[in-house]
Each structure stands twice: as structure tokens, then as C-alpha cells.
CSV table of C-alpha atoms in Angstrom, one decimal:
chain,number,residue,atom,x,y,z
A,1,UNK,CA,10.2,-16.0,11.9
A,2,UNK,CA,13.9,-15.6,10.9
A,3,UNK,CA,15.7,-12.7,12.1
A,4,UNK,CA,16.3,-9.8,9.7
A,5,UNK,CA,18.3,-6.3,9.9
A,6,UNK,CA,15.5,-4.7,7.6
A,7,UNK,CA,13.1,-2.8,8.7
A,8,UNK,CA,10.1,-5.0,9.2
A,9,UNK,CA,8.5,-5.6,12.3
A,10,UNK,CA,5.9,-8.5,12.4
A,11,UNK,CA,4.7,-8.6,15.6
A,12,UNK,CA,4.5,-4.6,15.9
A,13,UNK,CA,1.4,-2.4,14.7
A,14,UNK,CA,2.3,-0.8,11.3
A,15,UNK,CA,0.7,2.5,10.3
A,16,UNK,CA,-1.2,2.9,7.2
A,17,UNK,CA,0.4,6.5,7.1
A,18,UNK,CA,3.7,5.2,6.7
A,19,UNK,CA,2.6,2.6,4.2
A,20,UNK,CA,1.2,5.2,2.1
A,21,UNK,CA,4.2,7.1,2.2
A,22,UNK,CA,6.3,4.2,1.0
A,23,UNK,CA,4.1,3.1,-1.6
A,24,UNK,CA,3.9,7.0,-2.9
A,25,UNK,CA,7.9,7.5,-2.8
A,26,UNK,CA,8.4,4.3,-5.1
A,27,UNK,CA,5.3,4.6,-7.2
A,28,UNK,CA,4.4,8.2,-7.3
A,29,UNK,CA,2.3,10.4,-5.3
A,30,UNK,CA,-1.5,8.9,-5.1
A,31,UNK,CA,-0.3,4.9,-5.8
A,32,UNK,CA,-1.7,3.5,-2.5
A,33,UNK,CA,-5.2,2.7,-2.2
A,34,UNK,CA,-7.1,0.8,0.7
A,35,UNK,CA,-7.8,-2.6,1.2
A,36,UNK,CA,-8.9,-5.5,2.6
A,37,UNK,CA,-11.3,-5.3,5.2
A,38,UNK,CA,-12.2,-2.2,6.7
A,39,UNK,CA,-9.8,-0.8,4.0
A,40,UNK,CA,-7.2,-1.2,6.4
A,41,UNK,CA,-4.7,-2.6,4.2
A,42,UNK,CA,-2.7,-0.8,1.4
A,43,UNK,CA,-2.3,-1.6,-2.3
A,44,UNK,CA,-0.2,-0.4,-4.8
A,45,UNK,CA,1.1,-0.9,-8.9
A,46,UNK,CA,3.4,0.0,-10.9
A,47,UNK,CA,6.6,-0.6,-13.1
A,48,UNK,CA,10.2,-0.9,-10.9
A,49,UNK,CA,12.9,-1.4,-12.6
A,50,UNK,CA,10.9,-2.0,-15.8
A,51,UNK,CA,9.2,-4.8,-14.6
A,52,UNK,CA,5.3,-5.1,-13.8
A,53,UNK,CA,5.3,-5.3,-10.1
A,54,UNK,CA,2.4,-5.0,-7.1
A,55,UNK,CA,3.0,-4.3,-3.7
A,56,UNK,CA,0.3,-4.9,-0.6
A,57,UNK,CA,0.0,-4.3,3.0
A,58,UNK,CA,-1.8,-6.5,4.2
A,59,UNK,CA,-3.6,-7.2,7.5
A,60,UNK,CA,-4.0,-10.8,7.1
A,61,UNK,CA,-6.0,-13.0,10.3
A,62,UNK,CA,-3.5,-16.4,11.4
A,63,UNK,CA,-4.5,-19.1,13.1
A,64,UNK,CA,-2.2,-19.2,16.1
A,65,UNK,CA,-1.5,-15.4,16.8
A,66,UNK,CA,-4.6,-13.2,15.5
A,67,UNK,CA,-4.7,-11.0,12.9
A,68,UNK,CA,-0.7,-9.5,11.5
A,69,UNK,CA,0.7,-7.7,9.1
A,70,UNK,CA,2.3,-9.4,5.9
A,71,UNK,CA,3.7,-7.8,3.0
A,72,UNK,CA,3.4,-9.8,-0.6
A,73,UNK,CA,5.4,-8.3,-3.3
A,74,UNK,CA,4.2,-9.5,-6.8
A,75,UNK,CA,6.2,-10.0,-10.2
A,76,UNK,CA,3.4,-9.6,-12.5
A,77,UNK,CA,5.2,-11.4,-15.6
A,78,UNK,CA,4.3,-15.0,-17.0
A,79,UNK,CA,6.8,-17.1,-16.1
A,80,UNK,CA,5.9,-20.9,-17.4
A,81,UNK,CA,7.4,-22.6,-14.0
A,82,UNK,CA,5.9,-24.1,-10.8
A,83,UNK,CA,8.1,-23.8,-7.5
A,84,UNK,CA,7.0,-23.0,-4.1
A,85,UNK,CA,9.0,-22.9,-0.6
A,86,UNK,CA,8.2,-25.2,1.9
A,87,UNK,CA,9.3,-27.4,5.2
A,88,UNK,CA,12.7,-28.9,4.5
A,89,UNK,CA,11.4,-32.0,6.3
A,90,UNK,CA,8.0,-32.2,5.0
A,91,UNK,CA,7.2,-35.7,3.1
A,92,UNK,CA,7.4,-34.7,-0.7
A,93,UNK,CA,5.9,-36.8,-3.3
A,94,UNK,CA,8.0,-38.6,-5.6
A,95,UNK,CA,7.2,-36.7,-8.8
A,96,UNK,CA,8.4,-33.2,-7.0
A,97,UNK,CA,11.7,-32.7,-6.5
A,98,UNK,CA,12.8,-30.2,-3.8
A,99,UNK,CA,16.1,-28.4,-2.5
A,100,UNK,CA,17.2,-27.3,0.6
A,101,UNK,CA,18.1,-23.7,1.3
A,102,UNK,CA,21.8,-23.4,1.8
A,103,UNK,CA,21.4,-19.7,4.4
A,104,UNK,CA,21.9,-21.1,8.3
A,105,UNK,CA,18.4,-19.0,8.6
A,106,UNK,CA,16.6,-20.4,6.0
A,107,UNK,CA,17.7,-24.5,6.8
A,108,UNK,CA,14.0,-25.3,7.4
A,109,UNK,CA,13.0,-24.9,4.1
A,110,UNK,CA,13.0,-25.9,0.8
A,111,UNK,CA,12.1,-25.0,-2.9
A,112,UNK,CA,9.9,-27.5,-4.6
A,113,UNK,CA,8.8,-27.8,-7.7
A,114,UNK,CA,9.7,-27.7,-11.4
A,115,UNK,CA,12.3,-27.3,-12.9
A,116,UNK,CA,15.3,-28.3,-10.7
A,117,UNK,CA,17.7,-25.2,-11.9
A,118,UNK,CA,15.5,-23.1,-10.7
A,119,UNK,CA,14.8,-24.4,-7.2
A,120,UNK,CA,18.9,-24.8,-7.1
A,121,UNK,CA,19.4,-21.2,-8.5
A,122,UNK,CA,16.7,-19.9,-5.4
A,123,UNK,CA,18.1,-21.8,-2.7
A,124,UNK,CA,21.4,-21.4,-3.3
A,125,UNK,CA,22.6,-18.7,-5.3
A,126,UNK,CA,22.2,-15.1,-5.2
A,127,UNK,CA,18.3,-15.2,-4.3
A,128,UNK,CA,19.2,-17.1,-1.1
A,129,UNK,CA,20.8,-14.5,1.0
A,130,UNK,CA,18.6,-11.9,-0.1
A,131,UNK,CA,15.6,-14.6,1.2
A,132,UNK,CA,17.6,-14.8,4.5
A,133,UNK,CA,17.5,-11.1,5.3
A,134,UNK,CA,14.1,-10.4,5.1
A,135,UNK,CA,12.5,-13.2,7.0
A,136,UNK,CA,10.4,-14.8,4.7
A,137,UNK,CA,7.1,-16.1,4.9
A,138,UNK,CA,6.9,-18.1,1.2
A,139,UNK,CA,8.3,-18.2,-2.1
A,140,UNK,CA,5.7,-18.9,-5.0
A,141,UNK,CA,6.6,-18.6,-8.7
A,142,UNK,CA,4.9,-19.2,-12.1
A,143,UNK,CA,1.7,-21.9,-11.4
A,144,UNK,CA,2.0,-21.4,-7.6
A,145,UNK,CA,2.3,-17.5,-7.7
A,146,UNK,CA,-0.7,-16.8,-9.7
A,147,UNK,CA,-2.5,-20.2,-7.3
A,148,UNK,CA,-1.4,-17.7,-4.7
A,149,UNK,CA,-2.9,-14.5,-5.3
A,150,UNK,CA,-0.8,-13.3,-7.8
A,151,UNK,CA,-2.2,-12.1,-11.1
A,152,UNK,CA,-0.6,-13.8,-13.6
A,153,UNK,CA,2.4,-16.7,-13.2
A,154,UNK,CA,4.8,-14.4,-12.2
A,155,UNK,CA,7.4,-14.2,-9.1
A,156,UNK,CA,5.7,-13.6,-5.3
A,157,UNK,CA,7.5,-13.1,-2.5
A,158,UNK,CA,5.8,-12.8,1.0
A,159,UNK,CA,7.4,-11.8,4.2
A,160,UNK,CA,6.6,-10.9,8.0
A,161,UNK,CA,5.5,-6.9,8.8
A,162,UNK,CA,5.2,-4.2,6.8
A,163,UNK,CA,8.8,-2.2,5.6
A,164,UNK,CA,9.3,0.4,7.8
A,165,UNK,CA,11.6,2.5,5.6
A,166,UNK,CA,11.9,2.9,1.7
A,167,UNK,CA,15.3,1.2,1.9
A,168,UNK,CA,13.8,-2.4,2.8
A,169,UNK,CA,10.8,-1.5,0.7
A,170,UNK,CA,13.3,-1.3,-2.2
A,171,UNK,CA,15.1,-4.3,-1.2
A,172,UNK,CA,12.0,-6.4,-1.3
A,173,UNK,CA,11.0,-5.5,-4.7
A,174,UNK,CA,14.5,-5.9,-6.1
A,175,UNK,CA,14.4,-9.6,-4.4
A,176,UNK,CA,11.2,-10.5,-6.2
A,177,UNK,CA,12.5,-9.2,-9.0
A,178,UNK,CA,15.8,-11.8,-8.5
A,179,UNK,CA,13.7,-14.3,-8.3
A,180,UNK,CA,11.9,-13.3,-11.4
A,181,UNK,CA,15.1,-13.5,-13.6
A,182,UNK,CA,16.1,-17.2,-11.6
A,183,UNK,CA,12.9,-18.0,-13.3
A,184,UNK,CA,13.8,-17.1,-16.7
A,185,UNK,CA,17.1,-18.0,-16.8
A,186,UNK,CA,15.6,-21.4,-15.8
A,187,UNK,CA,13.4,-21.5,-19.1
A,188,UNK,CA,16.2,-20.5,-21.4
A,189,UNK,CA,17.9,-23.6,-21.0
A,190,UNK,CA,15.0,-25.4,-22.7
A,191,UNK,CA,13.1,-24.6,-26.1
A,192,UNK,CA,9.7,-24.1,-25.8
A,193,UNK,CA,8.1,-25.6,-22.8
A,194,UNK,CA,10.3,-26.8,-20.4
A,195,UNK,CA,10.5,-30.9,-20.0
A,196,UNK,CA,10.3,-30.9,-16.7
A,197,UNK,CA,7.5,-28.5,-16.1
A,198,UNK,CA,5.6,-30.4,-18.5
A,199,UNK,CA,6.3,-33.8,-16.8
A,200,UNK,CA,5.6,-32.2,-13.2
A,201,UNK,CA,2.1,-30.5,-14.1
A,202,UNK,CA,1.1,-34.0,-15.5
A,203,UNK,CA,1.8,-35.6,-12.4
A,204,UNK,CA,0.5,-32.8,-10.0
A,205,UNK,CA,-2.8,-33.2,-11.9
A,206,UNK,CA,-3.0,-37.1,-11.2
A,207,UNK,CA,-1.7,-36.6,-8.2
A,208,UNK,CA,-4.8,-34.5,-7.1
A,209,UNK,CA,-7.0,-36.3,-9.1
A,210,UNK,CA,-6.0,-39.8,-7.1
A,211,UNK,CA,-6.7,-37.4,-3.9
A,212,UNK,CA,-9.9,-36.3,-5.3
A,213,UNK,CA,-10.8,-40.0,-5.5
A,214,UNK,CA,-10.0,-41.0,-2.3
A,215,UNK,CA,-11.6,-38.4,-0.7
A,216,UNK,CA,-15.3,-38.6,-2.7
A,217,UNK,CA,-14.5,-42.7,-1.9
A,218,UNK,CA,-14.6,-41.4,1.7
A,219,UNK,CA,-17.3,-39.5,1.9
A,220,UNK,CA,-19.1,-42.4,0.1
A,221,UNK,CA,-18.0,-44.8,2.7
A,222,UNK,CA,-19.0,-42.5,5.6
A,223,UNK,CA,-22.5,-42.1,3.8
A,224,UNK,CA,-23.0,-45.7,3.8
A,225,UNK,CA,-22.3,-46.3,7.1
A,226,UNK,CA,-24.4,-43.5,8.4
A,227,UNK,CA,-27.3,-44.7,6.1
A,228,UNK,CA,-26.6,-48.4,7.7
A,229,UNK,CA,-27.0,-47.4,11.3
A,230,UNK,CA,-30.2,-45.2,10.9
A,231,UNK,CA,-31.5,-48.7,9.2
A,232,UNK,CA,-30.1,-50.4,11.8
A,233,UNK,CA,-32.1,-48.3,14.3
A,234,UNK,CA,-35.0,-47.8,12.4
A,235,UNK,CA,-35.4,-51.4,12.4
A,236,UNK,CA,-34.6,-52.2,16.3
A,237,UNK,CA,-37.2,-49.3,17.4
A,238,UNK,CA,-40.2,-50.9,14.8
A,239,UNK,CA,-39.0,-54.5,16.6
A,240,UNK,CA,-39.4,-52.7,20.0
């Protein structure tokens, strides 16, 4: 988890009271509604800064450190893209392109995806520092937001804790919202569908079909060779 001067606090215990305060000062009074399991989490939707956006407080369960609070902040607009953050070392395919975040906080990852302005215009331009501030979890937009959770292909940003004030609460949305208009300032340079999208969805799609291959080849394999060795048993106990 990157450091950050907002007020979130992963590790801490957030309270649902506060959360529904937040949620009611920036969406109006009776926006939050439970959640989640035991309706412990919060949810809320509405229009900030004239844009479609959904907020939840969410108690989500890890695998390393138990169950923790996380705070995704949907765009809910359709944006025609397909970028997501991850591992600035982690062994890309060749038909994804990918750039590294240019923050000192945020040198472990990267934007991947399509297309290439965009994933430039997050990692390095004004997104980036906003990104560094609030130690963030992921960055999914267009294909991967709505793959995500979002509801349509819009802009989702998650991040560590729950905001603890309406000031970081604000800043959160506003940095979705950046990365939102990245997104279409991306698409204008392209009429219609963008090239590169187009070109990048066709090789995801082999890509996971090739996987989807491999793996029902693998199955098939280990089928066999369980088949074989009940034969093979079968046969020494009747030879017995």
C-alpha cells in the first residue's frame, strides 16, 4: 500500500456511520444504502460533477490479511477502451502494450492495455499524481471496468480504506472522473472505433481462446492418464 496524506486508513476499522454521512453530504440526505454481506458495506449513486458516478464501501475478504475495507469509485459512462493497472514487471503479452507509472510511489506499476495515449495520459500526466496520493489498489477503464464490477465501460478506480473525511471522498471522485476524460480524449483522436482497441480485443480474444485450448488439452491429458492407471490396476488385480 503506497502512502497517502488523505484520509483513508486501510488497515483501521471504518464506521458505517461515517460512511453514511459521507455518502449523504455528496449525494443528498438518504443516498447510502447497505451492502454486501451482513449489509455491512455502503452503496451509493448519483450525478458529481455531471457525470454518472457510484461510490461503495466495501468490506471485501483478501487472501493474505482477512477481510478490509476498499473503496471502488465508478464512472458509469461508456467509454470504448480497455486499460487496466498492473505489476510494472509482470510478463505482458506481446499484443498488449503497457507503460510505466512515472510517481516514485506508483514505480511498480503499470497501465496496460489499448490504446497507448491513454495508458501514457494515466501514467504520466495529470491522473498520475492524483493516483499517487491516494494509494491505489487498481485502475480499470472501458472493457476492464465494466469486467470489474462496474456497470457499464466506464472509469473505476479502487483504493485502500474507506475516506475518512468529505475532502478525500471528493478527491476520489474527481480522480475517477480524470480518468474518465483521459479516456475520451484518447478516443477523439480516432474516428469511430479506435484502431488499436479494435486490433487489441481481437488479440485478447485469441489469446484466451489459445488458453482455453490448452487448458481443456490438459484436462484431457490428465483424464487419460487417470483412465490408464485404473486400467492398469484393474488389470494387475484380475492377474493377481
Amino acid at each position: 500500500m503506497h502512502p497517502t496524506p488523505l484520509a483513508l486508513r486501510p488497515r483501521v476499522a471504518p464506521s458505517t456511520a461515517v460512511a453514511e454521512q459521507l455518502l449523504a453530504a455528496v449525494f443528498g440526505p438518504g443516498a447510502a444504502r447497505p451492502t454486501g454481506a451482513l449489509g455491512a458495506s455502503r452503496e451509493a449513486a448519483g450525478h458529481f460533477r455531471g457525470a454518472p458516478v457510484r461510490v461503495l464501501f466495501e468490506l471485501t475478504r483478501t487472501p493474505r490479511a482477512g477481510t478490509q475495507p476498499f473503496t471502488p469509485v465508478d464512472v458509469e459512462v461508456d467509454l470504448d477502451v480497455a486499460a487496466f493497472s498492473g505489476g510494472a514487471g509482470a510478463p505482458y503479452p506481446g499484443h498488449e502494450a503497457f507503460v510505466v507509472f512515472t510517481p516514485p510511489e506508483l514505480r511498480s506499476l503499470a497501465m496496460a492495455g489499448a490504446p497507448r495515449a491513454l495508458l501514457a495520459s494515466v501514467a504520466t500526466g495529470p491522473a498520475a499524481p492524483r493516483l499517487a496520493m491516494t494509494g491505489v489498489e487498481l485502475v480499470r477503464i472501458g472493457a476492464d471496468a465494466l469486467r470489474d464490477g462496474c456497470r457499464t465501460r466506464g472509469a473505476r478506480l479502487v483504493v485502500g480504506g474507506w475516506p475518512g473525511d468529505e475532502r478525500t471522498l471528493v478527491f476520489l471522485l474527481e480522480t475517477a472522473l480524470q480518468l474518465a476524460d483521459d479516456a475520451r480524449r484518447a478516443l477523439r483522436e480516432a474516428p469511430g472505433r479506435h484502431p488499436e482497441v479494435v486490433a487489441y480485443e481481437a488479440a485478447r480474444a485469441r489469446s484466451r481462446a489459445t488458453g482455453i485450448k490448452i487448458a481443456v488439452a490438459a484436462i484431457a491429458i490428465v483424464v487419460l492418464i487417470t483412465g490408464l492407471t485404473v486400467a492398469l490396476i484393474v488389470v494387475s488385480v484380475v492377474l493377481r
